[in-house]
XYZ file of C-alpha atoms in Angstrom:
778
model
C -6.209 -13.617 -23.780
C -6.359 -15.713 -20.364
C -6.104 -12.647 -17.796
C -7.669 -13.881 -14.694
C -7.439 -16.932 -14.460
C -4.173 -19.713 -14.425
C -2.353 -20.444 -17.226
C -1.256 -23.590 -16.397
C -5.293 -24.540 -16.381
C -5.415 -23.683 -19.853
C -2.011 -25.095 -20.965
C -3.206 -28.159 -20.190
C -6.814 -27.561 -21.306
C -6.208 -26.460 -25.288
C -4.028 -29.820 -26.151
C -7.108 -31.683 -25.851
C -9.784 -29.033 -26.817
C -12.421 -31.291 -28.857
C -11.019 -34.706 -28.233
C -12.896 -37.509 -25.878
C -10.512 -36.607 -22.580
C -11.372 -32.810 -22.940
C -14.216 -33.264 -19.999
C -12.318 -35.873 -18.055
C -9.196 -33.521 -17.630
C -11.416 -30.908 -16.700
C -13.344 -32.325 -14.303
C -9.728 -34.099 -13.113
C -8.388 -30.421 -12.953
C -11.503 -28.836 -11.532
C -12.332 -30.531 -8.568
C -13.433 -27.914 -6.463
C -15.381 -25.812 -8.583
C -18.778 -25.925 -9.873
C -20.904 -26.993 -13.071
C -21.444 -23.844 -13.572
C -17.451 -22.329 -13.584
C -16.711 -25.331 -15.612
C -19.117 -23.823 -18.659
C -17.109 -20.501 -18.086
C -13.920 -22.406 -18.418
C -14.686 -24.306 -21.652
C -16.260 -21.257 -22.881
C -12.830 -19.457 -22.668
C -11.812 -22.206 -24.114
C -13.884 -22.448 -26.612
C -12.752 -18.823 -27.161
C -9.366 -18.821 -27.559
C -9.348 -22.254 -29.921
C -11.205 -20.463 -32.537
C -9.700 -20.279 -35.955
C -8.290 -16.953 -36.840
C -6.860 -16.258 -40.266
C -5.716 -12.353 -39.790
C -2.555 -11.175 -40.899
C -0.087 -9.969 -38.510
C 1.942 -7.122 -38.836
C 3.858 -5.648 -36.354
C 6.020 -3.595 -38.247
C 5.916 -0.236 -35.891
C 4.328 -2.143 -32.960
C 7.534 -3.644 -31.455
C 10.898 -3.157 -30.626
C 13.071 -4.933 -33.187
C 13.425 -5.623 -37.216
C 10.151 -7.100 -38.332
C 10.208 -10.023 -41.282
C 8.068 -11.659 -43.561
C 7.091 -15.304 -43.035
C 4.638 -17.481 -44.695
C 2.498 -19.317 -42.362
C -0.429 -21.041 -42.371
C -1.606 -19.779 -45.765
C -1.424 -16.032 -44.629
C 1.620 -13.253 -45.158
C 2.465 -12.649 -41.266
C 5.135 -9.772 -40.342
C 6.727 -10.829 -37.128
C 9.964 -10.207 -35.032
C 12.331 -12.424 -33.886
C 10.823 -12.382 -29.877
C 7.083 -13.190 -31.716
C 8.141 -15.438 -34.065
C 9.824 -17.453 -31.033
C 6.700 -17.266 -29.403
C 5.167 -18.527 -32.161
C 7.106 -22.170 -32.198
C 6.968 -21.997 -28.330
C 3.436 -22.027 -28.365
C 2.294 -23.966 -31.090
C 1.974 -26.973 -29.984
C -0.457 -25.341 -27.411
C -2.942 -24.163 -30.248
C -2.793 -27.872 -31.486
C -0.711 -26.756 -34.712
C -3.115 -23.995 -35.743
C -3.434 -19.753 -36.181
C -5.966 -19.347 -33.380
C -7.641 -16.063 -31.622
C -5.337 -17.757 -28.574
C -2.176 -17.388 -30.393
C -2.946 -14.285 -32.552
C -3.453 -12.247 -29.256
C -0.667 -13.650 -27.786
C 2.243 -12.589 -30.636
C 0.506 -9.226 -30.568
C 1.697 -8.917 -26.836
C 4.685 -9.578 -26.366
C 7.038 -8.241 -24.132
C 8.183 -5.808 -26.532
C 5.210 -4.218 -27.533
C 5.277 -1.078 -27.544
C 1.764 -1.429 -26.376
C 2.973 -3.082 -23.304
C 5.745 -0.891 -22.594
C 3.958 1.907 -22.812
C 1.770 0.663 -20.673
C 4.237 -0.033 -18.304
C 5.614 3.689 -18.647
C 2.742 5.013 -17.903
C 2.390 2.617 -14.408
C 5.957 3.935 -13.831
C 5.552 7.404 -14.624
C 1.851 8.154 -13.202
C 1.649 5.557 -10.592
C 4.802 4.532 -9.031
C 4.893 3.046 -5.628
C 5.697 6.888 -4.846
C 1.907 8.333 -5.465
C -0.203 5.608 -4.549
C 1.575 4.974 -0.889
C 1.941 6.859 1.805
C 1.809 7.318 5.956
C -1.119 6.596 7.107
C -3.324 9.939 8.866
C -4.179 8.129 12.203
C -7.604 10.742 12.295
C -8.671 11.648 15.835
C -5.434 10.803 16.974
C -4.502 14.200 18.179
C -8.029 15.294 19.398
C -7.872 12.618 22.038
C -4.978 13.512 23.406
C -5.445 15.862 27.018
C -2.329 16.100 27.367
C 1.685 16.450 25.440
C 4.092 13.352 24.911
C 7.259 13.925 24.075
C 9.219 11.398 22.024
C 11.085 9.100 24.542
C 12.647 5.821 24.318
C 14.268 5.084 27.253
C 14.411 0.681 28.154
C 11.535 -0.654 30.495
C 10.705 -3.909 32.203
C 7.295 -5.487 32.051
C 5.835 -7.804 33.933
C 2.625 -9.437 32.233
C -0.378 -10.328 34.414
C 0.986 -14.727 34.674
C 4.325 -12.905 35.707
C 6.357 -13.562 32.958
C 8.947 -10.365 32.193
C 9.769 -9.338 29.253
C 12.050 -5.696 27.982
C 11.013 -3.319 26.057
C 11.207 0.216 25.518
C 9.266 3.431 25.082
C 8.058 5.509 22.535
C 6.401 8.892 23.487
C 5.512 9.078 27.164
C 3.604 11.449 28.797
C 2.200 12.463 32.337
C -0.582 9.598 32.605
C 0.246 6.995 29.413
C 2.687 6.051 27.119
C 3.137 4.219 23.694
C 5.742 1.447 24.272
C 7.701 -1.407 22.265
C 7.534 -5.079 23.283
C 8.689 -8.286 21.511
C 5.696 -9.500 19.480
C 6.345 -12.854 20.395
C 3.804 -12.473 23.287
C 0.230 -12.203 23.340
C -0.987 -8.917 24.634
C -4.556 -8.028 25.883
C -6.450 -5.156 25.971
C -7.192 -4.014 29.167
C -5.056 -6.501 31.127
C -2.072 -4.628 33.764
C 1.139 -4.300 33.080
C 3.918 -3.404 35.963
C 6.331 -1.473 34.322
C 9.726 -0.918 35.232
C 11.847 2.503 34.555
C 15.316 1.360 35.177
C 17.352 3.442 32.918
C 15.184 6.223 33.493
C 15.379 6.309 37.625
C 18.999 6.100 37.196
C 18.700 9.266 35.264
C 16.476 10.979 37.115
C 17.268 9.649 40.756
C 13.625 9.044 41.609
C 14.024 5.453 43.503
C 10.003 5.282 42.935
C 10.424 4.209 39.103
C 12.129 0.993 40.240
C 9.225 -0.088 42.350
C 7.343 -0.963 39.311
C 4.205 1.517 37.800
C 1.180 -0.030 36.929
C -0.417 0.500 33.334
C -3.097 -0.312 31.713
C -3.401 -1.625 28.523
C -5.620 0.539 26.217
C -4.720 -0.507 22.649
C -2.623 -2.908 20.878
C -1.899 -1.299 16.910
C -1.750 -3.458 14.186
C 1.326 -5.387 13.564
C 1.880 -3.705 9.820
C 5.254 -3.927 9.621
C 5.378 -7.912 10.226
C 8.484 -7.124 12.547
C 9.694 -8.534 16.022
C 8.310 -5.541 18.029
C 4.310 -4.889 19.169
C 3.187 -1.353 19.735
C 0.933 -0.995 22.811
C -0.924 2.177 24.131
C -0.530 1.778 28.065
C -2.624 4.500 30.441
C -1.162 4.907 34.087
C -3.354 3.365 36.907
C -0.693 4.212 39.865
C -1.775 7.522 41.718
C 2.038 9.282 41.288
C 3.111 12.133 39.999
C 6.940 10.855 39.377
C 6.609 10.023 36.092
C 6.281 14.107 35.402
C 8.783 14.611 37.324
C 10.968 12.726 35.174
C 9.968 14.123 31.946
C 10.222 17.815 33.522
C 13.913 16.895 34.400
C 14.624 15.153 31.346
C 12.597 18.080 29.630
C 15.220 20.498 31.700
C 18.146 18.911 30.853
C 17.731 18.360 26.984
C 15.559 20.885 25.158
C 13.225 18.061 24.303
C 9.989 19.553 25.176
C 10.236 22.069 22.776
C 11.146 20.067 20.013
C 8.284 17.249 20.486
C 5.895 19.932 21.027
C 7.084 22.346 17.556
C 6.884 18.769 15.675
C 3.258 18.082 17.525
C 2.468 21.626 15.871
C 3.018 20.689 12.400
C 2.039 17.029 12.547
C -1.209 18.022 14.194
C -2.395 20.581 11.576
C -1.835 18.559 8.585
C -3.201 15.967 10.739
C -6.707 18.279 11.345
C -6.686 20.250 8.284
C -6.972 16.439 6.585
C -9.468 15.420 9.475
C -11.396 19.086 8.311
C -11.361 18.135 4.473
C -13.350 14.763 5.149
C -15.602 16.097 7.506
C -16.956 18.323 4.744
C -16.365 16.273 1.880
C -17.559 13.191 3.058
C -20.686 11.934 1.299
C -21.962 9.925 4.785
C -24.634 11.084 6.385
C -24.001 11.155 10.519
C -26.559 11.072 12.694
C -26.924 11.326 16.598
C -29.038 9.850 19.446
C -30.445 10.533 21.811
C -31.427 6.989 23.987
C -34.554 6.393 21.401
C -34.988 9.547 19.424
C -32.991 11.295 16.956
C -31.998 14.868 17.808
C -29.180 15.541 15.568
C -27.596 15.396 11.750
C -24.368 16.851 10.847
C -24.933 18.402 6.796
C -22.009 18.955 4.354
C -22.865 19.390 0.779
C -21.776 16.295 -0.280
C -24.637 13.977 1.871
C -26.975 17.116 1.600
C -28.599 14.576 -1.437
C -29.097 11.748 1.002
C -30.794 14.460 3.536
C -33.055 15.817 0.911
C -34.042 12.769 0.072
C -35.194 11.580 3.353
C -38.154 14.443 3.281
C -41.684 14.025 2.089
C -43.393 16.018 -0.228
C -43.751 18.794 2.707
C -39.996 18.876 2.646
C -40.185 17.944 5.986
C -37.433 14.853 7.674
C -38.663 11.930 8.332
C -35.936 9.900 8.330
C -36.098 8.703 11.692
C -38.537 6.491 11.049
C -35.916 5.138 9.327
C -35.005 3.731 12.294
C -37.612 2.090 13.957
C -38.586 0.552 17.628
C -37.446 -2.464 16.691
C -34.579 -2.051 14.087
C -33.103 0.535 17.062
C -33.201 -2.620 19.812
C -30.592 -4.545 17.155
C -28.201 -1.869 16.051
C -28.037 -0.178 19.816
C -28.242 -3.514 21.751
C -27.269 -3.355 25.358
C -23.337 -4.783 25.176
C -22.796 -4.035 21.625
C -19.969 -1.533 20.979
C -21.082 -0.811 17.106
C -23.369 -2.914 14.899
C -23.964 -2.454 10.884
C -26.796 -3.351 8.703
C -27.850 -3.115 4.985
C -31.311 -1.507 4.096
C -33.191 -1.302 1.117
C -35.077 2.014 0.631
C -37.639 2.980 -2.107
C -40.492 5.301 -1.967
C -44.028 5.720 -3.763
C -46.377 8.262 -4.627
C -49.978 8.369 -3.996
C -52.715 11.244 -3.764
C -50.095 13.656 -4.185
C -47.988 11.632 -0.803
C -44.876 10.132 -0.615
C -44.620 6.953 0.851
C -41.355 5.204 2.454
C -40.697 1.584 2.538
C -37.379 0.573 4.145
C -36.252 -3.536 4.946
C -33.446 -4.930 6.411
C -32.361 -8.334 5.170
C -32.762 -9.760 8.374
C -36.910 -8.374 8.341
C -37.393 -10.290 4.941
C -37.434 -14.036 3.993
C -36.114 -14.866 0.472
C -39.730 -14.496 -1.590
C -40.480 -11.073 0.247
C -36.610 -9.906 -0.076
C -36.948 -11.003 -4.774
C -39.948 -8.887 -3.968
C -38.803 -5.810 -2.846
C -35.802 -6.228 -4.511
C -37.736 -6.066 -8.045
C -40.113 -3.613 -7.121
C -38.164 -0.920 -5.457
C -34.914 -1.669 -7.630
C -36.888 -0.791 -10.972
C -37.473 3.024 -9.753
C -36.416 6.194 -9.649
C -36.475 6.186 -6.092
C -34.654 3.080 -4.964
C -31.412 3.069 -2.577
C -28.934 0.388 -1.216
C -28.263 2.073 2.122
C -24.998 0.987 5.147
C -26.116 2.183 8.501
C -23.892 1.876 10.923
C -24.067 2.198 14.969
C -21.653 2.643 17.230
C -22.683 3.727 21.180
C -21.139 6.598 22.759
C -19.107 5.382 25.753
C -18.365 7.249 29.332
C -14.936 8.335 28.495
C -16.220 9.833 25.255
C -18.772 11.603 27.370
C -15.714 12.735 29.898
C -13.562 13.332 27.502
C -16.118 16.233 25.785
C -16.915 17.308 28.681
C -13.414 18.502 29.492
C -12.956 19.992 25.688
C -16.366 21.246 26.138
C -17.980 22.221 29.743
C -20.583 24.177 28.719
C -22.276 21.770 27.034
C -22.291 19.137 29.322
C -25.693 18.518 29.442
C -26.212 17.977 25.744
C -22.824 15.774 25.581
C -23.764 13.775 28.319
C -27.254 13.566 26.747
C -26.097 11.487 23.243
C -25.649 7.603 23.915
C -25.173 7.026 19.949
C -23.532 7.657 16.397
C -25.337 6.443 13.497
C -23.565 6.778 10.039
C -25.217 6.122 7.015
C -23.545 5.403 3.789
C -25.503 5.384 0.187
C -24.452 2.497 -1.450
C -27.018 3.404 -4.681
C -25.079 2.564 -7.934
C -27.247 2.747 -11.267
C -25.295 0.634 -13.287
C -25.991 -2.579 -10.998
C -29.642 -1.829 -10.181
C -30.586 -5.072 -12.749
C -28.800 -7.164 -10.233
C -31.304 -6.907 -8.348
C -33.923 -7.959 -10.924
C -31.869 -11.360 -11.466
C -33.765 -13.650 -9.323
C -37.356 -14.809 -10.818
C -39.903 -12.600 -9.185
C -42.318 -14.305 -6.760
C -45.689 -14.572 -7.431
C -46.534 -12.377 -4.279
C -48.483 -9.510 -4.544
C -47.522 -6.157 -4.089
C -49.642 -5.583 -1.140
C -47.569 -7.832 0.152
C -44.424 -5.208 1.311
C -47.341 -3.446 2.925
C -45.695 -4.111 6.429
C -42.277 -1.935 5.290
C -44.146 1.378 4.651
C -42.950 3.920 6.820
C -45.623 6.365 8.907
C -46.330 9.320 7.773
C -46.398 11.020 11.185
C -45.855 12.885 13.604
C -43.114 14.589 12.269
C -39.651 14.821 14.172
C -37.640 18.284 13.847
C -34.156 17.377 13.758
C -31.763 19.924 14.236
C -29.646 19.305 10.800
C -26.518 20.904 11.905
C -23.947 22.301 9.213
C -21.091 20.503 9.782
C -19.114 23.896 8.801
C -19.444 26.936 10.783
C -20.425 29.282 8.025
C -23.553 30.777 7.629
C -26.065 28.884 5.441
C -28.859 31.908 4.282
C -27.902 33.376 1.037
C -29.343 36.429 2.479
C -30.613 38.213 5.413
C -34.444 37.680 6.112
C -36.716 40.203 8.335
C -39.531 39.587 10.247
C -42.466 41.503 9.286
C -46.345 40.814 8.886
C -47.607 41.805 6.128
C -51.545 40.665 4.269
C -51.173 37.950 1.216
C -53.240 35.560 -1.197
C -51.460 32.682 -2.583
C -53.327 31.467 -4.947
C -52.535 27.662 -5.620
C -54.065 25.449 -8.478
C -56.078 23.431 -6.308
C -56.175 24.347 -2.799
C -57.392 27.289 -4.846
C -57.024 31.667 -3.190
C -55.894 31.014 0.132
C -55.483 34.367 2.964
C -52.479 35.057 4.824
C -49.279 37.441 6.080
C -45.995 36.954 5.889
C -43.895 36.014 8.796
C -40.819 36.983 7.781
C -39.213 37.957 3.615
C -36.123 38.811 1.822
C -35.778 39.384 -2.194
C -36.163 36.053 -2.687
C -37.991 33.647 0.338
C -40.632 34.386 1.809
C -42.386 32.720 4.709
C -46.256 32.728 5.365
C -48.870 32.046 7.925
C -52.674 30.936 5.776
C -55.650 31.264 7.205
C -56.151 27.630 5.417
C -54.427 24.510 4.826
C -52.505 24.363 2.136
C -52.781 20.541 0.374
C -49.755 21.559 -2.463
C -46.729 19.876 -1.728
C -43.050 20.924 -2.250
C -41.682 22.292 -5.893
C -45.234 23.519 -6.633
C -45.649 26.655 -8.212
C -48.028 29.575 -6.697
C -48.321 32.855 -6.864
C -48.456 35.440 -3.851
C -50.175 38.577 -4.250
C -49.015 41.516 -1.270
C -52.412 43.071 -0.751
C -51.245 45.170 1.903
C -48.178 46.534 0.378
C -50.363 47.008 -3.165
C -52.574 49.397 -1.648
C -49.901 51.221 -0.707
C -48.530 51.425 -3.860
C -50.243 50.392 -7.116
C -47.514 50.273 -9.520
C -46.070 48.112 -7.019
C -44.696 44.717 -8.889
C -45.959 42.450 -6.218
C -48.884 41.735 -7.753
C -49.032 37.899 -8.930
C -45.857 37.236 -8.159
C -44.718 33.109 -8.991
C -42.901 31.522 -6.482
C -41.877 28.067 -5.378
C -43.119 26.084 -2.516
C -39.846 24.911 -0.393
C -41.351 23.548 2.581
C -44.771 23.002 3.977
C -45.209 22.841 8.046
C -46.786 19.768 9.803
C -50.659 21.130 9.939
C -49.978 22.536 6.944
C -50.992 25.836 8.380
C -47.240 27.314 7.230
C -45.578 27.070 3.649
C -42.103 28.669 2.814
C -41.374 30.067 -0.589
C -38.571 31.083 -3.213
C -38.615 33.255 -5.589
C -39.529 32.134 -9.384
C -36.714 33.309 -12.273
C -38.357 34.389 -14.712
C -38.179 37.086 -17.180
C -39.844 40.001 -14.533
C -37.942 38.148 -11.161
C -34.896 40.151 -11.402
C -37.199 43.934 -11.374
C -39.367 42.430 -8.289
C -36.742 41.371 -6.345
C -34.739 44.673 -6.812
C -38.121 46.437 -5.714
C -38.030 44.174 -2.446
C -34.727 45.005 -2.125
C -35.405 48.724 -1.954
C -38.313 48.271 -0.117
C -35.930 46.521 2.996
C -33.643 49.658 2.113
C -36.186 52.115 2.973
C -37.776 50.700 5.684
C -34.601 49.323 7.805
C -35.092 50.926 11.207
C -38.744 49.486 10.986
C -37.722 45.382 9.664
C -36.210 43.246 12.918
C -33.531 41.016 11.106
C -34.144 37.171 11.647
C -30.697 36.158 13.049
C -29.706 32.909 11.307
C -29.238 30.381 14.240
C -24.991 29.095 13.947
C -24.608 25.308 15.512
C -22.604 25.958 19.018
C -19.431 25.291 18.302
C -17.978 23.724 20.823
C -21.208 20.709 20.410
C -20.133 20.918 16.834
C -16.643 20.118 18.004
C -17.147 17.204 20.363
C -19.745 15.862 17.280
C -16.453 15.974 14.778
C -14.150 14.350 16.992
C -16.937 11.381 18.073
C -16.653 11.105 13.991
C -13.142 11.120 13.830
C -12.081 8.299 16.112
C -15.260 6.452 14.098
C -14.434 5.798 10.595
C -16.389 3.460 8.909
C -15.142 4.397 5.875
C -11.307 4.887 4.259
C -10.882 8.209 2.928
C -8.396 9.063 0.919
C -6.523 12.618 -0.872
C -4.700 13.499 -3.869
C -3.149 16.753 -5.229
C -1.399 16.962 -8.353
C 2.582 17.630 -9.231
C 2.863 18.921 -11.998
C 0.893 16.077 -14.155
C 1.416 13.034 -12.010
C -1.655 12.649 -9.188
C 0.176 11.514 -5.590
C -1.896 10.340 -2.948
C -1.144 13.065 -0.049
C -3.063 10.859 2.605
C -5.017 8.417 4.062
C -7.451 8.235 6.717
C -6.951 5.149 9.036
C -8.328 4.575 12.962
C -6.846 1.843 14.732
C -7.458 -0.799 14.360
C -8.351 -0.298 10.866
C -10.934 -2.413 9.310
C -10.272 -5.686 7.098
C -9.594 -3.700 3.786
C -7.164 -1.616 5.419
C -4.937 -4.195 6.782
C -4.836 -5.629 2.905
C -3.779 -1.959 2.520
C -1.142 -2.303 4.531
C 0.468 -4.928 4.453
C 0.394 -4.527 0.341
C 2.828 -1.002 0.896
C 6.642 -0.738 2.482
C 6.327 -0.912 5.608
C 4.375 1.682 7.679
C 3.083 2.789 4.907
C -0.780 2.340 3.250
C -1.566 2.132 -0.287
C -4.173 2.499 -2.497
C -2.933 0.108 -5.141
C -4.999 -3.351 -3.796
C -7.819 -1.505 -5.286
C -7.062 1.742 -7.938
C -3.720 -0.570 -8.959
C -2.863 1.045 -11.966
C -5.598 3.235 -12.889
C -5.464 6.152 -10.702
C -5.216 8.713 -13.363
C -7.592 6.684 -15.574
C -10.157 7.037 -12.443
C -9.721 10.642 -11.712
C -10.594 12.140 -15.089
C -13.946 12.767 -15.001
C -13.759 14.661 -11.978
C -9.860 16.462 -12.768
C -10.097 17.729 -16.599
C -10.979 20.827 -17.263
C -13.764 20.346 -20.012
C -17.136 18.381 -18.911
C -16.288 17.617 -15.631
C -17.777 15.336 -13.773
C -19.236 16.502 -9.212
C -18.494 13.116 -8.812
C -17.679 9.712 -9.948
C -18.313 5.807 -8.554
C -17.015 2.876 -8.913
C -17.023 -0.899 -7.677
C -14.210 -3.014 -7.599
C -13.450 -6.651 -7.054
C -10.648 -7.748 -4.868
C -8.942 -11.340 -4.244
C -6.619 -11.204 -2.005
C -4.577 -14.322 -2.148
C -3.667 -14.749 1.992
C -0.854 -17.128 3.236
C -0.392 -17.701 7.477
C -2.037 -14.701 7.648
C 0.234 -12.247 5.718
C -1.427 -11.333 1.938
C 0.639 -12.476 -0.758
C -0.912 -11.132 -3.955
C -3.821 -9.129 -4.498
C -5.971 -8.787 -7.701
C -8.537 -5.851 -8.583
C -10.739 -5.645 -11.596
C -13.449 -3.159 -12.032
C -16.988 -4.207 -12.956
C -16.682 -2.562 -16.183
C -14.057 -5.636 -16.755
C -16.262 -8.439 -16.471
C -18.553 -9.054 -19.169
C -21.531 -11.016 -17.389
C -23.127 -11.718 -13.946
C -21.425 -15.259 -14.445
C -18.169 -13.700 -14.391
C -18.545 -12.095 -11.637
C -19.835 -14.811 -9.618
C -16.973 -17.262 -10.982
C -14.009 -14.498 -9.982
C -15.918 -14.192 -6.789
C -16.252 -17.847 -6.079
C -12.153 -18.205 -7.110
C -11.001 -15.444 -4.862
C -13.176 -17.024 -1.249
C -11.296 -20.579 -2.627
C -7.677 -19.099 -2.797
C -7.823 -16.240 0.227
C -10.118 -13.368 0.805
C -12.680 -11.526 -1.158
C -13.357 -7.638 -1.326
C -16.217 -5.729 -2.728
C -14.659 -1.667 -2.533
C -17.062 0.644 -3.238
C -14.843 3.730 -4.603
C -16.430 7.845 -5.087
C -14.223 10.577 -5.374
C -14.489 14.369 -5.763
C -12.919 16.941 -6.765
C -11.831 19.430 -4.530
C -11.219 22.787 -5.564
C -9.300 25.466 -3.351
C -7.630 22.796 -1.188
C -5.662 25.744 0.642
C -9.178 27.099 2.228
C -8.412 24.301 4.215
C -5.567 25.750 6.057
C -5.956 29.026 7.520
C -3.662 32.170 7.481
C -3.923 32.279 11.012
C -2.507 29.066 11.557
C -0.043 29.777 9.071
C 1.352 32.592 10.389
C 2.309 30.563 13.905
C 4.137 28.141 11.625
C 5.975 30.175 10.274
C 7.824 31.126 13.280
C 8.788 27.940 13.731
C 9.739 26.849 10.695
C 9.360 28.584 7.526
C 10.599 25.742 5.069
C 8.130 23.234 6.994
C 5.121 25.724 6.828
C 5.997 26.538 2.983
C 5.676 22.823 2.559
C 1.970 22.540 4.264
C 0.789 25.703 1.989
C 2.017 23.520 -1.203
C 0.140 20.739 -0.068
C -3.170 21.718 0.261
C -2.445 24.225 -2.349
C -2.038 21.636 -4.835
C -5.348 19.160 -3.177
C -7.493 18.467 -5.799
C -9.145 15.017 -5.074
C -11.427 13.717 -2.364
C -11.903 10.715 -2.043
C -13.352 7.499 0.001
C -13.663 3.771 0.087
C -16.154 1.285 1.468
C -16.329 -2.692 1.980
C -19.273 -3.843 0.484
C -18.397 -7.302 -0.020
C -21.920 -8.117 2.552
C -23.649 -5.949 -0.152
C -22.160 -7.728 -2.895
C -22.470 -11.217 -1.888
C -26.179 -10.661 -0.807
C -26.925 -8.922 -4.281
C -25.894 -11.694 -6.165
C -26.908 -14.105 -3.702
C -24.057 -15.672 -3.034
C -23.642 -15.962 1.117
């Protein structure tokens, strides 16, 4: 059928198919299309007009009684709706039974297939299930004082002297949120003079009539397109009259207690969802001190990306990705944020791993195509997006107040980088569409990373929980390590556990990570010749930069259980002689400060799904204000004050989550790529069409969709990532729930049930630039 194309266009072309005027009409009707696009239209017309002699039998497939009709030499069973469609559309198809007419008769409005599909949408993906109130990430974390919800009339004078009237939404000692007429323009950073005539009368404070200076710190997106603009203001005037007014109002009414209780539920819910995001996102956050990469935050979901940037010694080399030249562009003075794509792969040579990376701005057309051809054919091929944001003085000041003991560490931080892995194996062939240049592959040697020196970046677990599977004990005892290349190396233990070993060797170790070695505990064997500690098989985990120290883990075989039990008994019997090697836990205040900085700088759109009975429902979508362009489409496509996943996932939420929510053969994660065409008029989204990558039959069809979307409005490419959530209730601590129970048993129980029903974490990334670059369309 003629999906995603103008039906009116085809209705004009089909009657003239294979006539002399067809090409002229096509050219006249598609003046803005390119020749390849016109070719695709002609191919679609040819398919729709191909002869079809198959009988049509709609019995049991439609609502209504079917009768026999002898049409075009074939017996058909059609109902009244289908026969009316047949007579109405027959002339369009030149009086013949064609594939296009056959498809239309099978997809009438009363077809069970159509009705069932619509019924599934209504039952499982209604507006109630794909729309939700947005979660403002970092909103409560950034507050340094309590606010109360108070609506009072204000008069505001703009910098040019214009007087406007509005009202407050909430107010605190040093700031407030107000509603002012949307017909005026408000600039962030400008100063307004605010008068409080109503509050001044109620509280008998003359200073409220004299005008207070407020600075505009935020102009929120007017997603409702109503007549009011919401502004966030900070008090500039040095006065405590607002504090006195709040105290007076709170004394007359219990406004403060009500606002505080409501605030506790909202902030607890937001913080719990923020914690889910911080520990479930596959993005890798990095923290810089000037030009030096200092910290990385590691979760179970981004560990694969962190491990990718380790060489054959299992030493981190991700800092080489940020060369001095790249940092000059990403962390340019005056920029608050910047981003770039990075293409990467690695190459094994002489048992060493060499990493290659390049940004689009570093590549000429020929070099880019050569890089794509050589890199995308390898399993190590990666397409990354690096987003870098500057840590402002305001961030530092607020974080110092929250973590005064860590002022020095916080003041050293200058930038945050977030790395997203945009790689999708299904589209790797796109990079090999252009003809491979004749340049030799050695032309890419300029993009290889230096191997040394190694910068030992602090890999901080994002969760305050022990990472070691078992305790380690410091002890020195002689060993012999045997490796198929290095031979026999003498050494001694630094620390050990029942399943792990840390050795210092007398000579450099020439092996690499994951290789197998055999270790004999010579000193312990002398004490107990029958001990199972000879030629114990271990796997190499990490090698030091000078190759004199190796970390090993016990290989699992039929004897490993016996060996680990022996080592455990040895530890138990000698506890008084062994020194526990304590695991270094991350500093909680510093970790909290890092989390706060990440939550106010979202580079993705995280969302959360819960299951209520058989229905999946969106429980939350994380946003920052002002949001990204994609987020604005999600806002404008939803009801007032809501945000929706419908523009991207459309009617198929259950379909895309099935792979990670089913009981059998459940996948740990899924990735999808969506192409979204948004028709925009006067800045308002009036129509959105979304198609998944799998729905396109060819690259040409994708390019056609993109070109038409760009001509009609805006094109977005979206990478959707999903991961199952186990035991969602763990994100609400028992202590927190008990405190909320004292305020409202019903509200606390609702919150408990909401998190217990969480089953999917997902996030969307706007990858429009990557897709256009990959398809060489921009």
